[in-house]
């Protein structure tokens, strides 16, 4: 058992599930997602997932691999929350949302300096 904070955190939100990944390499993200989803897939199956990446950059091919992992366990990746502009563009190209309703971001996913 790891004594540190969990590298993959899954919590319920109004829109489905919010999956947050810690500062991991891409290979570690895939491995940790596989582990977490294998343990919890019966409970999570059928859920919509928003993946929170922070500032981590990912290429389209990497996002497709992550999306395939979610699909393997019956989950739908519908949004990608990221502070990395190029990754946000790739998410839009894949028809993924880039913000949650009611979030303090503009339509491009940039943090607002003050509430609108």
PDB file of C-alpha atoms in Angstrom:
ATOM      1  CA  UNK A   1       0.000   0.000   0.000  1.00  0.00           C
ATOM      2  CA  UNK A   2       1.294   3.453  -0.899  1.00  0.00           C
ATOM      3  CA  UNK A   3       1.625   5.879   2.011  1.00  0.00           C
ATOM      4  CA  UNK A   4       1.405   8.971  -0.206  1.00  0.00           C
ATOM      5  CA  UNK A   5      -1.734  10.475  -1.720  1.00  0.00           C
ATOM      6  CA  UNK A   6      -3.278   8.234  -4.350  1.00  0.00           C
ATOM      7  CA  UNK A   7      -1.884   8.904  -7.844  1.00  0.00           C
ATOM      8  CA  UNK A   8      -5.374   8.458  -9.338  1.00  0.00           C
ATOM      9  CA  UNK A   9      -8.332   9.965  -7.508  1.00  0.00           C
ATOM     10  CA  UNK A  10     -11.905   9.144  -8.561  1.00  0.00           C
ATOM     11  CA  UNK A  11     -14.833  11.088  -7.144  1.00  0.00           C
ATOM     12  CA  UNK A  12     -18.454  11.573  -8.074  1.00  0.00           C
ATOM     13  CA  UNK A  13     -19.606  14.920  -9.464  1.00  0.00           C
ATOM     14  CA  UNK A  14     -22.913  16.116 -10.867  1.00  0.00           C
ATOM     15  CA  UNK A  15     -21.843  15.273 -14.436  1.00  0.00           C
ATOM     16  CA  UNK A  16     -20.517  11.789 -13.589  1.00  0.00           C
ATOM     17  CA  UNK A  17     -17.003  11.066 -12.367  1.00  0.00           C
ATOM     18  CA  UNK A  18     -13.993  13.324 -11.972  1.00  0.00           C
ATOM     19  CA  UNK A  19     -10.742  11.410 -12.369  1.00  0.00           C
ATOM     20  CA  UNK A  20      -7.657  13.344 -11.293  1.00  0.00           C
ATOM     21  CA  UNK A  21      -4.187  12.006 -12.009  1.00  0.00           C
ATOM     22  CA  UNK A  22      -1.163  13.022  -9.974  1.00  0.00           C
ATOM     23  CA  UNK A  23       2.151  14.088 -11.510  1.00  0.00           C
ATOM     24  CA  UNK A  24       2.869  10.795 -13.267  1.00  0.00           C
ATOM     25  CA  UNK A  25       4.508   9.824 -16.530  1.00  0.00           C
ATOM     26  CA  UNK A  26       2.153   8.812 -19.322  1.00  0.00           C
ATOM     27  CA  UNK A  27       2.992   5.132 -18.815  1.00  0.00           C
ATOM     28  CA  UNK A  28       2.260   5.461 -15.094  1.00  0.00           C
ATOM     29  CA  UNK A  29      -1.077   7.135 -15.848  1.00  0.00           C
ATOM     30  CA  UNK A  30      -2.117   4.185 -18.019  1.00  0.00           C
ATOM     31  CA  UNK A  31      -0.932   1.659 -15.455  1.00  0.00           C
ATOM     32  CA  UNK A  32      -2.607   3.383 -12.493  1.00  0.00           C
ATOM     33  CA  UNK A  33      -5.867   3.871 -14.423  1.00  0.00           C
ATOM     34  CA  UNK A  34      -5.872   0.170 -15.337  1.00  0.00           C
ATOM     35  CA  UNK A  35      -5.329  -0.774 -11.685  1.00  0.00           C
ATOM     36  CA  UNK A  36      -7.997   1.558 -10.268  1.00  0.00           C
ATOM     37  CA  UNK A  37     -10.595   0.755 -12.911  1.00  0.00           C
ATOM     38  CA  UNK A  38     -10.008  -2.995 -12.675  1.00  0.00           C
ATOM     39  CA  UNK A  39     -10.770  -2.805  -8.952  1.00  0.00           C
ATOM     40  CA  UNK A  40     -13.836  -0.552  -9.259  1.00  0.00           C
ATOM     41  CA  UNK A  41     -15.240  -1.166 -12.742  1.00  0.00           C
ATOM     42  CA  UNK A  42     -18.420  -2.953 -11.630  1.00  0.00           C
ATOM     43  CA  UNK A  43     -19.388   0.040  -9.506  1.00  0.00           C
ATOM     44  CA  UNK A  44     -18.287   2.668 -12.054  1.00  0.00           C
ATOM     45  CA  UNK A  45     -19.526   1.006 -15.262  1.00  0.00           C
ATOM     46  CA  UNK A  46     -21.687   3.259 -17.439  1.00  0.00           C
ATOM     47  CA  UNK A  47     -20.411   6.505 -15.937  1.00  0.00           C
ATOM     48  CA  UNK A  48     -19.286   9.588 -17.817  1.00  0.00           C
ATOM     49  CA  UNK A  49     -15.749  10.707 -16.970  1.00  0.00           C
ATOM     50  CA  UNK A  50     -14.081  14.112 -16.829  1.00  0.00           C
ATOM     51  CA  UNK A  51     -10.303  13.651 -16.660  1.00  0.00           C
ATOM     52  CA  UNK A  52      -8.323  16.339 -14.843  1.00  0.00           C
ATOM     53  CA  UNK A  53      -4.700  16.600 -15.970  1.00  0.00           C
ATOM     54  CA  UNK A  54      -3.462  19.925 -14.609  1.00  0.00           C
ATOM     55  CA  UNK A  55      -0.541  21.298 -16.639  1.00  0.00           C
ATOM     56  CA  UNK A  56       0.495  17.950 -18.123  1.00  0.00           C
ATOM     57  CA  UNK A  57       0.771  17.971 -21.934  1.00  0.00           C
ATOM     58  CA  UNK A  58      -0.598  14.997 -23.864  1.00  0.00           C
ATOM     59  CA  UNK A  59      -0.648  14.228 -27.578  1.00  0.00           C
ATOM     60  CA  UNK A  60      -3.748  13.051 -29.420  1.00  0.00           C
ATOM     61  CA  UNK A  61      -2.408   9.486 -29.619  1.00  0.00           C
ATOM     62  CA  UNK A  62      -1.925   9.461 -25.838  1.00  0.00           C
ATOM     63  CA  UNK A  63      -5.435  10.782 -25.203  1.00  0.00           C
ATOM     64  CA  UNK A  64      -6.829   8.081 -27.479  1.00  0.00           C
ATOM     65  CA  UNK A  65      -5.003   5.443 -25.418  1.00  0.00           C
ATOM     66  CA  UNK A  66      -6.466   6.850 -22.201  1.00  0.00           C
ATOM     67  CA  UNK A  67      -9.909   6.984 -23.811  1.00  0.00           C
ATOM     68  CA  UNK A  68      -9.541   3.313 -24.816  1.00  0.00           C
ATOM     69  CA  UNK A  69      -8.754   2.350 -21.201  1.00  0.00           C
ATOM     70  CA  UNK A  70     -11.950   4.037 -20.006  1.00  0.00           C
ATOM     71  CA  UNK A  71     -13.965   2.360 -22.788  1.00  0.00           C
ATOM     72  CA  UNK A  72     -12.492  -1.030 -21.840  1.00  0.00           C
ATOM     73  CA  UNK A  73     -14.215  -0.643 -18.463  1.00  0.00           C
ATOM     74  CA  UNK A  74     -17.507   0.693 -19.830  1.00  0.00           C
ATOM     75  CA  UNK A  75     -16.814   4.363 -19.118  1.00  0.00           C
ATOM     76  CA  UNK A  76     -17.237   7.348 -21.434  1.00  0.00           C
ATOM     77  CA  UNK A  77     -14.561  10.047 -21.467  1.00  0.00           C
ATOM     78  CA  UNK A  78     -16.545  13.208 -22.171  1.00  0.00           C
ATOM     79  CA  UNK A  79     -14.298  16.000 -20.846  1.00  0.00           C
ATOM     80  CA  UNK A  80     -10.633  16.793 -20.398  1.00  0.00           C
ATOM     81  CA  UNK A  81      -9.740  19.473 -17.865  1.00  0.00           C
ATOM     82  CA  UNK A  82      -6.262  20.847 -18.445  1.00  0.00           C
ATOM     83  CA  UNK A  83      -4.217  23.997 -17.993  1.00  0.00           C
ATOM     84  CA  UNK A  84      -2.110  23.081 -21.046  1.00  0.00           C
ATOM     85  CA  UNK A  85      -3.412  25.013 -24.066  1.00  0.00           C
ATOM     86  CA  UNK A  86      -2.228  22.575 -26.765  1.00  0.00           C
ATOM     87  CA  UNK A  87      -3.751  19.629 -24.902  1.00  0.00           C
ATOM     88  CA  UNK A  88      -7.018  21.572 -24.641  1.00  0.00           C
ATOM     89  CA  UNK A  89      -6.985  22.079 -28.424  1.00  0.00           C
ATOM     90  CA  UNK A  90      -6.449  18.341 -28.966  1.00  0.00           C
ATOM     91  CA  UNK A  91      -9.343  17.592 -26.590  1.00  0.00           C
ATOM     92  CA  UNK A  92     -11.645  19.819 -28.643  1.00  0.00           C
ATOM     93  CA  UNK A  93     -10.502  18.096 -31.853  1.00  0.00           C
ATOM     94  CA  UNK A  94     -11.636  14.840 -30.225  1.00  0.00           C
ATOM     95  CA  UNK A  95     -15.021  16.441 -29.372  1.00  0.00           C
ATOM     96  CA  UNK A  96     -14.292  16.376 -25.639  1.00  0.00           C
ATOM     97  CA  UNK A  97     -15.484  19.084 -23.288  1.00  0.00           C
ATOM     98  CA  UNK A  98     -12.821  21.273 -21.694  1.00  0.00           C
ATOM     99  CA  UNK A  99     -14.699  22.652 -18.697  1.00  0.00           C
ATOM    100  CA  UNK A 100     -17.386  21.702 -16.203  1.00  0.00           C
ATOM    101  CA  UNK A 101     -20.641  23.621 -15.969  1.00  0.00           C
ATOM    102  CA  UNK A 102     -20.381  26.348 -13.362  1.00  0.00           C
ATOM    103  CA  UNK A 103     -16.589  26.264 -13.292  1.00  0.00           C
ATOM    104  CA  UNK A 104     -14.579  29.432 -12.946  1.00  0.00           C
ATOM    105  CA  UNK A 105     -13.181  29.170 -16.469  1.00  0.00           C
ATOM    106  CA  UNK A 106     -14.044  30.845 -19.736  1.00  0.00           C
ATOM    107  CA  UNK A 107     -15.297  28.824 -22.698  1.00  0.00           C
ATOM    108  CA  UNK A 108     -11.690  28.129 -23.672  1.00  0.00           C
ATOM    109  CA  UNK A 109     -10.977  26.583 -20.273  1.00  0.00           C
ATOM    110  CA  UNK A 110      -8.812  29.471 -19.061  1.00  0.00           C
ATOM    111  CA  UNK A 111      -9.194  30.390 -15.402  1.00  0.00           C
ATOM    112  CA  UNK A 112     -11.200  33.542 -14.801  1.00  0.00           C
ATOM    113  CA  UNK A 113      -9.526  36.236 -12.741  1.00  0.00           C
ATOM    114  CA  UNK A 114     -12.831  37.148 -11.098  1.00  0.00           C
ATOM    115  CA  UNK A 115     -16.294  35.565 -11.101  1.00  0.00           C
ATOM    116  CA  UNK A 116     -18.436  36.722 -14.028  1.00  0.00           C
TER     117      UNK A 116
END
